[in-house]
Amino acid sequence: MTTMDQNKIHTQYLIVDPKQPEPEKIAAAGAVIRQGGLVGFPTETVYGLGANAWDKEAVARIFQAKGRPGDNPLIVHVADPATVRELAADLPPLGEELISRFWPGPLTLILPRQARVPDEVTAGLDTVAVRMPDHLVALALIKAAGVPIAAPSANLSGRPSPTEAGHVLADMNGRVEVILDGGQTGVGVESTVLDLTASVPSILRPGGVTAEALAEIIGRVAVDPNAEGMDAAEISATPRSPGMKYAHYAPQAPVILVEGEESRVVDYILAMKRHYQQSGQKVAILACRETADVYLDNQPPAWLEVLGKRDDLSTVASRLYQALRACDTAKADVILAEGFSDREIGAAVMNRLRRAAGDIVRV
Ligand code: TXA
Ligand code: MG
């Protein structure tokens, strides 16, 4: 099926109750998955774009719908830990421990694959990524489908991930059969991807389960150097997690990320704001609650997003992607973003901001 054909799909938009998903809506969406269709659905992190993980043609359609490079593998979503055995050839004791502590939740485990997992899912790797989402709609959908669901984030490739169904509709209307609208997602950034096939468990992507929380169980946890949030050009040609090498999470306008001591960050952003405004450009600013008002001077920016209090990193994470999309809606020419702390879920926030940024300034 060509992209042209996919554009002709009628997308059914169903509002579901995130606390008590209506069984008939979930059954309809589950049947679409079973029959090889695509369904956008909420998880606790971001919206996913799901297909039957056993059906390689359905999985191939995900890549077409997103414009995703074929060498970037997908996460398989399960509704119960027992299903991991159908997908993974081995589950080490540490994996079982992590599952009992963090599932359902935003932790994806990389495990050796079973041969029957299609190459389309794993991009031909000898490993498979698995997670059990902590969202009643996602869990009900997987159960109704009766198959594990392969799902990347439900954005067009390279764009910010969707944290509400409207974002999915904006990117996927006409490309998928069903979008389940279960409201806003909670965590707001994607799951942590943890490689359990390396000699030391290694974080390939920081996410909803923090390195600090993992270290309590694992003791030693490595962070893959490619996961540290360098911009795309700095990432090695063959990273462990193929997704690392692509530009990501980016709004249309270029993002300039300013990191450093707070007063210097504010001064630098104010100076850049004036510079761009003088040349007639629309400036958007992403700031913390504490500094935001400073930017509302006699020449306020075209758009100001307050992500949250500087230390309330969970709130910052939950607002990040909608903030990046809002800058596009405001038709900003340039986005100036304050840096946040790298600790706890701040690691995921900064990873995404650094990946989205064309320029990182350290002041
Ligand atoms: O929170 C999430 O993880 C969301 C929701 C929908 O579950 N999903 C998500 O999927 O973020 P996606 O496709 O946008 O990101 C999956 C990441 C990519 O960086 C990919 O390269 C990596 O997981 N990955 C998948 N399978 C892998 C494997 N076998 N080995 C290493 N990395 C893998
Ligand atoms: Mg993604």
Short mmCIF file of C-alpha atoms and ligand atoms in Angstrom, two decimals:
data_model
loop_
_atom_site.label_atom_id
_atom_site.label_comp_id
_atom_site.label_asym_id
_atom_site.label_seq_id
_atom_site.Cartn_x
_atom_site.Cartn_y
_atom_site.Cartn_z
CA MET A 1 0.00 0.00 0.00
CA THR A 2 1.41 3.39 -0.93
CA THR A 3 1.33 6.54 1.15
CA MET A 4 -1.20 7.90 -1.35
CA ASP A 5 -3.55 5.04 -0.55
CA GLN A 6 -3.04 5.56 3.17
CA ASN A 7 -4.04 9.20 2.84
CA LYS A 8 -7.47 8.05 1.71
CA ILE A 9 -8.21 6.17 4.91
CA HIS A 10 -11.17 7.42 6.87
CA THR A 11 -9.98 8.01 10.42
CA GLN A 12 -12.54 7.22 13.09
CA TYR A 13 -12.12 9.42 16.19
CA LEU A 14 -13.51 7.85 19.37
CA ILE A 15 -13.60 9.58 22.75
CA VAL A 16 -13.05 7.06 25.53
CA ASP A 17 -13.24 7.38 29.28
CA PRO A 18 -9.65 6.93 30.53
CA LYS A 19 -10.86 5.62 33.89
CA GLN A 20 -13.62 3.33 32.57
CA PRO A 21 -13.00 2.69 28.86
CA GLU A 22 -16.30 1.86 27.12
CA PRO A 23 -16.09 -1.87 26.20
CA GLU A 24 -17.82 -1.48 22.81
CA LYS A 25 -15.37 1.22 21.65
CA ILE A 26 -12.38 -0.78 22.85
CA ALA A 27 -13.74 -3.93 21.16
CA ALA A 28 -14.11 -2.05 17.87
CA ALA A 29 -10.54 -0.71 18.06
CA GLY A 30 -9.24 -4.14 19.08
CA ALA A 31 -10.89 -5.68 16.03
CA VAL A 32 -9.20 -3.08 13.80
CA ILE A 33 -5.81 -4.11 15.22
CA ARG A 34 -6.59 -7.82 14.74
CA GLN A 35 -7.55 -7.16 11.12
CA GLY A 36 -4.24 -5.43 10.33
CA GLY A 37 -5.30 -1.81 10.92
CA LEU A 38 -3.64 1.04 12.83
CA VAL A 39 -4.97 2.57 16.06
CA GLY A 40 -3.73 5.69 17.86
CA PHE A 41 -4.16 5.18 21.61
CA PRO A 42 -3.18 6.82 24.90
CA THR A 43 -0.54 5.45 27.24
CA GLU A 44 0.72 7.01 30.47
CA THR A 45 3.70 8.52 28.59
CA VAL A 46 2.64 9.66 25.11
CA TYR A 47 0.12 8.45 22.52
CA GLY A 48 1.14 5.33 20.60
CA LEU A 49 0.41 4.24 17.03
CA GLY A 50 -0.41 0.57 17.34
CA ALA A 51 -0.53 -2.48 15.08
CA ASN A 52 -0.63 -6.25 15.65
CA ALA A 53 2.97 -7.10 16.52
CA TRP A 54 2.70 -10.54 14.86
CA ASP A 55 1.48 -9.08 11.55
CA LYS A 56 4.43 -7.81 9.54
CA GLU A 57 2.28 -6.09 6.94
CA ALA A 58 0.39 -4.18 9.62
CA VAL A 59 3.69 -3.23 11.25
CA ALA A 60 5.06 -2.04 7.90
CA ARG A 61 2.08 0.31 7.65
CA ILE A 62 3.20 2.04 10.87
CA PHE A 63 6.46 3.01 9.20
CA GLN A 64 4.58 4.36 6.17
CA ALA A 65 2.09 6.33 8.26
CA LYS A 66 4.85 7.97 10.29
CA GLY A 67 7.46 8.32 7.56
CA ARG A 68 9.74 6.44 9.94
CA PRO A 69 13.11 5.04 8.81
CA GLY A 70 12.84 1.25 8.55
CA ASP A 71 15.94 0.66 10.67
CA ASN A 72 14.37 2.16 13.81
CA PRO A 73 12.71 -0.70 15.77
CA LEU A 74 9.41 -0.56 17.65
CA ILE A 75 8.40 -1.22 21.25
CA VAL A 76 5.97 -4.12 21.73
CA HIS A 77 3.26 -3.37 24.29
CA VAL A 78 1.83 -6.18 26.43
CA ALA A 79 -1.10 -6.32 28.86
CA ASP A 80 0.53 -8.76 31.27
CA PRO A 81 4.11 -9.75 32.15
CA ALA A 82 3.55 -13.38 31.07
CA THR A 83 3.36 -12.32 27.41
CA VAL A 84 7.04 -11.32 27.57
CA ARG A 85 7.86 -15.04 27.22
CA GLU A 86 6.20 -15.09 23.78
CA LEU A 87 8.41 -12.25 22.60
CA ALA A 88 11.72 -12.66 24.43
CA ALA A 89 13.94 -15.73 24.28
CA ASP A 90 15.30 -15.05 27.75
CA LEU A 91 14.22 -13.04 30.79
CA PRO A 92 17.05 -12.73 33.32
CA PRO A 93 16.15 -12.58 37.05
CA LEU A 94 16.96 -8.87 37.03
CA GLY A 95 14.35 -8.40 34.32
CA GLU A 96 11.75 -10.15 36.45
CA GLU A 97 12.65 -7.93 39.38
CA LEU A 98 12.36 -4.78 37.31
CA ILE A 99 9.02 -5.93 35.91
CA SER A 100 7.58 -6.60 39.35
CA ARG A 101 8.78 -3.20 40.56
CA PHE A 102 8.01 -0.96 37.57
CA TRP A 103 5.25 -2.59 35.46
CA PRO A 104 2.80 -1.44 34.47
CA GLY A 105 4.82 1.71 33.88
CA PRO A 106 7.20 3.70 31.69
CA LEU A 107 10.05 1.19 31.53
CA THR A 108 10.92 -0.59 28.26
CA LEU A 109 13.21 -3.60 28.48
CA ILE A 110 15.49 -4.68 25.64
CA LEU A 111 15.71 -8.49 25.67
CA PRO A 112 16.90 -11.22 23.31
CA ARG A 113 14.09 -11.83 20.82
CA GLN A 114 12.09 -14.90 19.96
CA ALA A 115 12.58 -15.88 16.32
CA ARG A 116 8.86 -15.48 15.61
CA VAL A 117 8.91 -11.71 16.26
CA PRO A 118 8.82 -10.13 12.79
CA ASP A 119 11.96 -8.35 11.56
CA GLU A 120 9.72 -5.38 10.79
CA VAL A 121 9.28 -4.91 14.56
CA THR A 122 12.92 -5.31 15.58
CA ALA A 123 14.43 -3.77 12.43
CA GLY A 124 16.32 -7.03 12.05
CA LEU A 125 18.08 -6.77 15.44
CA ASP A 126 18.47 -9.86 17.62
CA THR A 127 16.69 -8.07 20.46
CA VAL A 128 13.13 -6.94 21.13
CA ALA A 129 11.82 -3.98 23.15
CA VAL A 130 8.89 -4.75 25.48
CA ARG A 131 6.79 -2.74 27.91
CA MET A 132 3.49 -2.89 29.79
CA PRO A 133 1.88 0.56 29.77
CA ASP A 134 0.16 1.97 32.85
CA HIS A 135 -3.02 3.15 31.16
CA LEU A 136 -6.43 1.47 31.28
CA VAL A 137 -7.22 2.30 27.64
CA ALA A 138 -3.92 0.85 26.40
CA LEU A 139 -4.28 -2.30 28.52
CA ALA A 140 -7.92 -2.80 27.49
CA LEU A 141 -7.00 -2.34 23.83
CA ILE A 142 -4.21 -4.92 23.96
CA LYS A 143 -6.56 -7.41 25.68
CA ALA A 144 -9.35 -6.76 23.20
CA ALA A 145 -6.97 -7.18 20.26
CA GLY A 146 -5.77 -10.46 21.75
CA VAL A 147 -2.24 -9.80 20.44
CA PRO A 148 0.74 -7.77 21.62
CA ILE A 149 0.74 -4.30 20.05
CA ALA A 150 3.82 -2.83 18.36
CA ALA A 151 3.67 0.93 18.75
CA PRO A 152 5.96 3.90 18.34
CA SER A 153 4.86 7.36 19.45
CA ALA A 154 1.95 8.50 17.25
CA ASN A 155 3.66 11.54 15.70
CA LEU A 156 5.00 12.03 12.20
CA SER A 157 8.66 11.01 12.32
CA GLY A 158 10.85 13.78 13.76
CA ARG A 159 7.96 15.77 15.27
CA PRO A 160 7.24 16.20 18.99
CA SER A 161 5.45 13.18 20.47
CA PRO A 162 1.69 13.54 21.03
CA THR A 163 0.46 14.04 24.57
CA GLU A 164 -3.16 14.52 23.57
CA ALA A 165 -5.36 12.99 20.89
CA GLY A 166 -5.60 16.28 18.99
CA HIS A 167 -1.86 16.02 18.32
CA VAL A 168 -2.40 12.53 16.91
CA LEU A 169 -5.23 13.77 14.71
CA ALA A 170 -3.05 16.65 13.45
CA ASP A 171 -0.31 14.22 12.36
CA MET A 172 -2.25 11.04 11.50
CA ASN A 173 -5.66 12.03 10.11
CA GLY A 174 -6.22 9.97 6.96
CA ARG A 175 -3.32 7.65 7.78
CA VAL A 176 -4.85 5.45 10.50
CA GLU A 177 -8.18 3.68 10.98
CA VAL A 178 -8.93 4.75 14.56
CA ILE A 179 -7.80 7.33 17.11
CA LEU A 180 -8.85 6.68 20.72
CA ASP A 181 -9.07 9.99 22.60
CA GLY A 182 -8.45 9.24 26.26
CA GLY A 183 -7.46 12.78 27.23
CA GLN A 184 -4.02 14.02 28.14
CA THR A 185 -1.25 11.59 28.94
CA GLY A 186 0.29 11.87 32.40
CA VAL A 187 4.07 11.48 32.28
CA GLY A 188 4.45 13.43 29.05
CA VAL A 189 7.81 12.01 27.94
CA GLU A 190 8.40 8.49 26.64
CA SER A 191 9.38 5.39 28.55
CA THR A 192 12.93 4.73 29.73
CA VAL A 193 14.60 2.23 27.39
CA LEU A 194 16.86 -0.12 29.36
CA ASP A 195 19.11 -2.62 27.60
CA LEU A 196 19.33 -5.83 29.62
CA THR A 197 21.42 -7.64 27.00
CA ALA A 198 24.57 -5.65 27.78
CA SER A 199 26.96 -6.83 30.52
CA VAL A 200 25.91 -3.83 32.61
CA PRO A 201 22.25 -2.75 32.19
CA SER A 202 22.36 0.39 30.14
CA ILE A 203 19.88 3.25 29.66
CA LEU A 204 19.50 3.83 25.94
CA ARG A 205 16.88 6.53 26.38
CA PRO A 206 16.10 8.36 29.64
CA GLY A 207 12.38 8.47 30.34
CA GLY A 208 9.55 8.10 32.83
CA VAL A 209 11.40 5.71 35.18
CA THR A 210 14.41 7.66 36.43
CA ALA A 211 18.02 6.45 36.54
CA GLU A 212 17.89 7.12 40.29
CA ALA A 213 14.90 4.75 40.72
CA LEU A 214 16.58 2.08 38.57
CA ALA A 215 19.83 2.35 40.51
CA GLU A 216 17.96 1.42 43.70
CA ILE A 217 17.27 -1.99 42.20
CA ILE A 218 20.12 -2.53 39.78
CA GLY A 219 22.90 -0.89 41.74
CA ARG A 220 25.06 -0.10 38.79
CA VAL A 221 23.33 1.34 35.76
CA ALA A 222 25.19 2.70 32.76
CA VAL A 223 23.90 5.50 30.60
CA ASP A 224 24.71 4.96 26.96
CA PRO A 225 26.85 7.91 25.83
CA ASN A 226 24.54 8.33 22.86
CA ALA A 227 21.59 8.75 25.21
CA GLU A 228 23.07 11.81 26.85
CA GLY A 229 21.24 14.12 24.53
CA MET A 230 23.83 15.28 22.07
CA ASP A 231 22.37 16.72 18.92
CA ALA A 232 21.88 14.32 16.06
CA ALA A 233 25.17 15.09 14.32
CA GLU A 234 27.21 14.13 17.39
CA ILE A 235 25.67 10.70 17.73
CA SER A 236 27.71 7.75 16.54
CA ALA A 237 26.77 6.05 13.30
CA THR A 238 25.81 2.75 14.91
CA PRO A 239 24.30 3.40 18.34
CA ARG A 240 22.80 0.53 20.34
CA SER A 241 19.37 2.06 19.95
CA PRO A 242 18.85 2.99 16.32
CA GLY A 243 16.37 5.73 17.28
CA MET A 244 19.19 7.75 18.80
CA LYS A 245 20.72 8.69 15.51
CA TYR A 246 17.73 10.57 14.11
CA ALA A 247 16.76 14.17 14.73
CA HIS A 248 13.73 14.06 16.97
CA TYR A 249 11.03 15.79 18.91
CA ALA A 250 11.47 18.94 16.86
CA PRO A 251 8.89 21.63 16.19
CA GLN A 252 8.97 23.48 12.86
CA ALA A 253 10.83 26.52 14.20
CA PRO A 254 14.47 26.09 15.22
CA VAL A 255 15.03 25.63 18.95
CA ILE A 256 17.90 27.38 20.70
CA LEU A 257 18.50 25.82 24.12
CA VAL A 258 20.29 27.94 26.73
CA GLU A 259 21.82 26.11 29.68
CA GLY A 260 23.67 27.45 32.68
CA GLU A 261 23.27 29.57 35.78
CA GLU A 262 19.77 31.04 35.91
CA SER A 263 20.47 34.77 35.79
CA ARG A 264 22.91 34.32 32.92
CA VAL A 265 20.37 32.17 31.05
CA VAL A 266 17.70 34.85 31.45
CA ASP A 267 20.05 37.64 30.32
CA TYR A 268 21.14 35.64 27.29
CA ILE A 269 17.58 34.82 26.25
CA LEU A 270 16.51 38.47 26.71
CA ALA A 271 19.37 39.59 24.48
CA MET A 272 18.53 37.02 21.82
CA LYS A 273 14.85 37.91 22.01
CA ARG A 274 15.67 41.57 21.25
CA HIS A 275 18.02 40.55 18.46
CA TYR A 276 15.41 38.41 16.69
CA GLN A 277 12.61 40.88 17.29
CA GLN A 278 14.69 43.67 15.74
CA SER A 279 14.94 41.64 12.56
CA GLY A 280 11.16 41.21 12.56
CA GLN A 281 11.04 37.56 13.72
CA LYS A 282 8.38 36.03 15.95
CA VAL A 283 10.01 34.69 19.09
CA ALA A 284 8.62 31.96 21.36
CA ILE A 285 10.11 31.33 24.80
CA LEU A 286 9.94 28.21 26.98
CA ALA A 287 10.62 29.18 30.58
CA CYS A 288 10.18 28.09 34.16
CA ARG A 289 7.57 29.71 36.41
CA GLU A 290 10.21 31.61 38.40
CA THR A 291 11.70 33.49 35.43
CA ALA A 292 8.79 33.68 32.97
CA ASP A 293 7.56 37.17 33.90
CA VAL A 294 10.95 38.72 33.16
CA TYR A 295 10.38 38.07 29.46
CA LEU A 296 7.16 40.09 29.49
CA ASP A 297 8.99 43.38 29.08
CA ASN A 298 7.98 46.27 26.82
CA GLN A 299 8.45 43.99 23.82
CA PRO A 300 6.91 40.69 24.93
CA PRO A 301 7.54 37.53 22.90
CA ALA A 302 4.91 36.28 20.43
CA TRP A 303 4.51 33.19 22.61
CA LEU A 304 5.56 32.38 26.18
CA GLU A 305 5.17 28.86 27.58
CA VAL A 306 5.52 28.39 31.30
CA LEU A 307 6.58 24.78 31.72
CA GLY A 308 6.34 24.74 35.51
CA LYS A 309 8.34 25.55 38.60
CA ARG A 310 12.04 24.92 38.12
CA ASP A 311 12.11 22.04 40.61
CA ASP A 312 8.75 20.57 39.61
CA LEU A 313 10.32 18.49 36.88
CA SER A 314 7.33 16.13 36.55
CA THR A 315 5.12 19.05 35.56
CA VAL A 316 7.78 20.34 33.17
CA ALA A 317 7.96 16.87 31.55
CA SER A 318 4.19 16.62 31.24
CA ARG A 319 3.99 19.98 29.41
CA LEU A 320 7.08 19.82 27.23
CA TYR A 321 5.69 18.35 24.00
CA GLN A 322 2.48 20.36 23.96
CA ALA A 323 4.63 23.46 24.53
CA LEU A 324 6.78 22.67 21.48
CA ARG A 325 3.67 22.11 19.37
CA ALA A 326 2.10 25.33 20.70
CA CYS A 327 5.11 27.29 19.42
CA ASP A 328 4.34 25.97 15.94
CA THR A 329 0.67 26.90 16.28
CA ALA A 330 1.81 30.41 17.28
CA LYS A 331 3.86 30.47 14.04
CA ALA A 332 7.07 31.25 15.91
CA ASP A 333 10.18 31.78 13.75
CA VAL A 334 12.51 30.81 16.58
CA ILE A 335 12.09 29.12 19.97
CA LEU A 336 14.34 30.11 22.87
CA ALA A 337 14.29 27.50 25.65
CA GLU A 338 15.69 27.58 29.17
CA GLY A 339 17.53 24.47 30.31
CA PHE A 340 16.34 22.49 33.34
CA SER A 341 18.03 20.21 35.84
CA ASP A 342 19.34 16.85 34.59
CA ARG A 343 18.27 15.00 37.70
CA GLU A 344 15.38 12.52 37.91
CA ILE A 345 12.85 13.05 35.11
CA GLY A 346 14.78 16.21 34.19
CA ALA A 347 17.21 13.83 32.44
CA ALA A 348 14.44 12.89 29.99
CA VAL A 349 13.35 16.52 29.57
CA MET A 350 16.89 17.66 28.80
CA ASN A 351 17.52 14.69 26.50
CA ARG A 352 14.46 15.68 24.42
CA LEU A 353 15.25 19.40 24.47
CA ARG A 354 18.84 18.77 23.40
CA ARG A 355 17.66 16.47 20.63
CA ALA A 356 15.12 19.06 19.47
CA ALA A 357 17.62 21.92 19.57
CA GLY A 358 19.54 23.08 16.51
CA ASP A 359 21.80 25.04 18.84
CA ILE A 360 22.82 24.51 22.45
CA VAL A 361 24.37 27.52 24.20
CA ARG A 362 26.09 27.03 27.55
CA VAL A 363 26.38 30.33 29.43
O1 TXA B 1 6.67 5.67 26.08
C1 TXA B 1 6.99 5.09 25.03
O2 TXA B 1 7.97 4.35 24.97
C2 TXA B 1 6.12 5.34 23.79
C3 TXA B 1 4.72 4.77 24.06
C4 TXA B 1 3.84 4.82 22.84
O3 TXA B 1 4.86 3.47 24.55
N1 TXA B 1 6.71 4.72 22.64
C5 TXA B 1 7.82 5.21 22.03
O4 TXA B 1 8.20 4.53 20.89
O5 TXA B 1 8.43 6.19 22.45
P1 TXA B 1 9.23 5.12 19.83
O6 TXA B 1 9.17 4.18 18.69
O7 TXA B 1 8.92 6.53 19.58
O8 TXA B 1 10.62 4.95 20.54
C6 TXA B 1 11.15 3.64 20.73
C7 TXA B 1 12.62 3.72 21.05
C8 TXA B 1 13.43 4.13 19.84
O9 TXA B 1 14.48 5.00 20.26
C9 TXA B 1 13.99 2.80 19.34
O10 TXA B 1 15.20 2.95 18.63
C10 TXA B 1 14.18 2.05 20.65
O11 TXA B 1 13.05 2.42 21.44
N2 TXA B 1 14.16 0.58 20.45
C11 TXA B 1 13.10 -0.19 20.06
N3 TXA B 1 13.48 -1.48 19.93
C12 TXA B 1 14.80 -1.54 20.26
C13 TXA B 1 15.77 -2.57 20.32
N4 TXA B 1 15.47 -3.85 20.03
N5 TXA B 1 17.04 -2.25 20.68
C14 TXA B 1 17.36 -0.98 21.01
N6 TXA B 1 16.49 0.06 20.96
C15 TXA B 1 15.22 -0.22 20.59
MG MG B 2 9.02 8.49 19.02
#
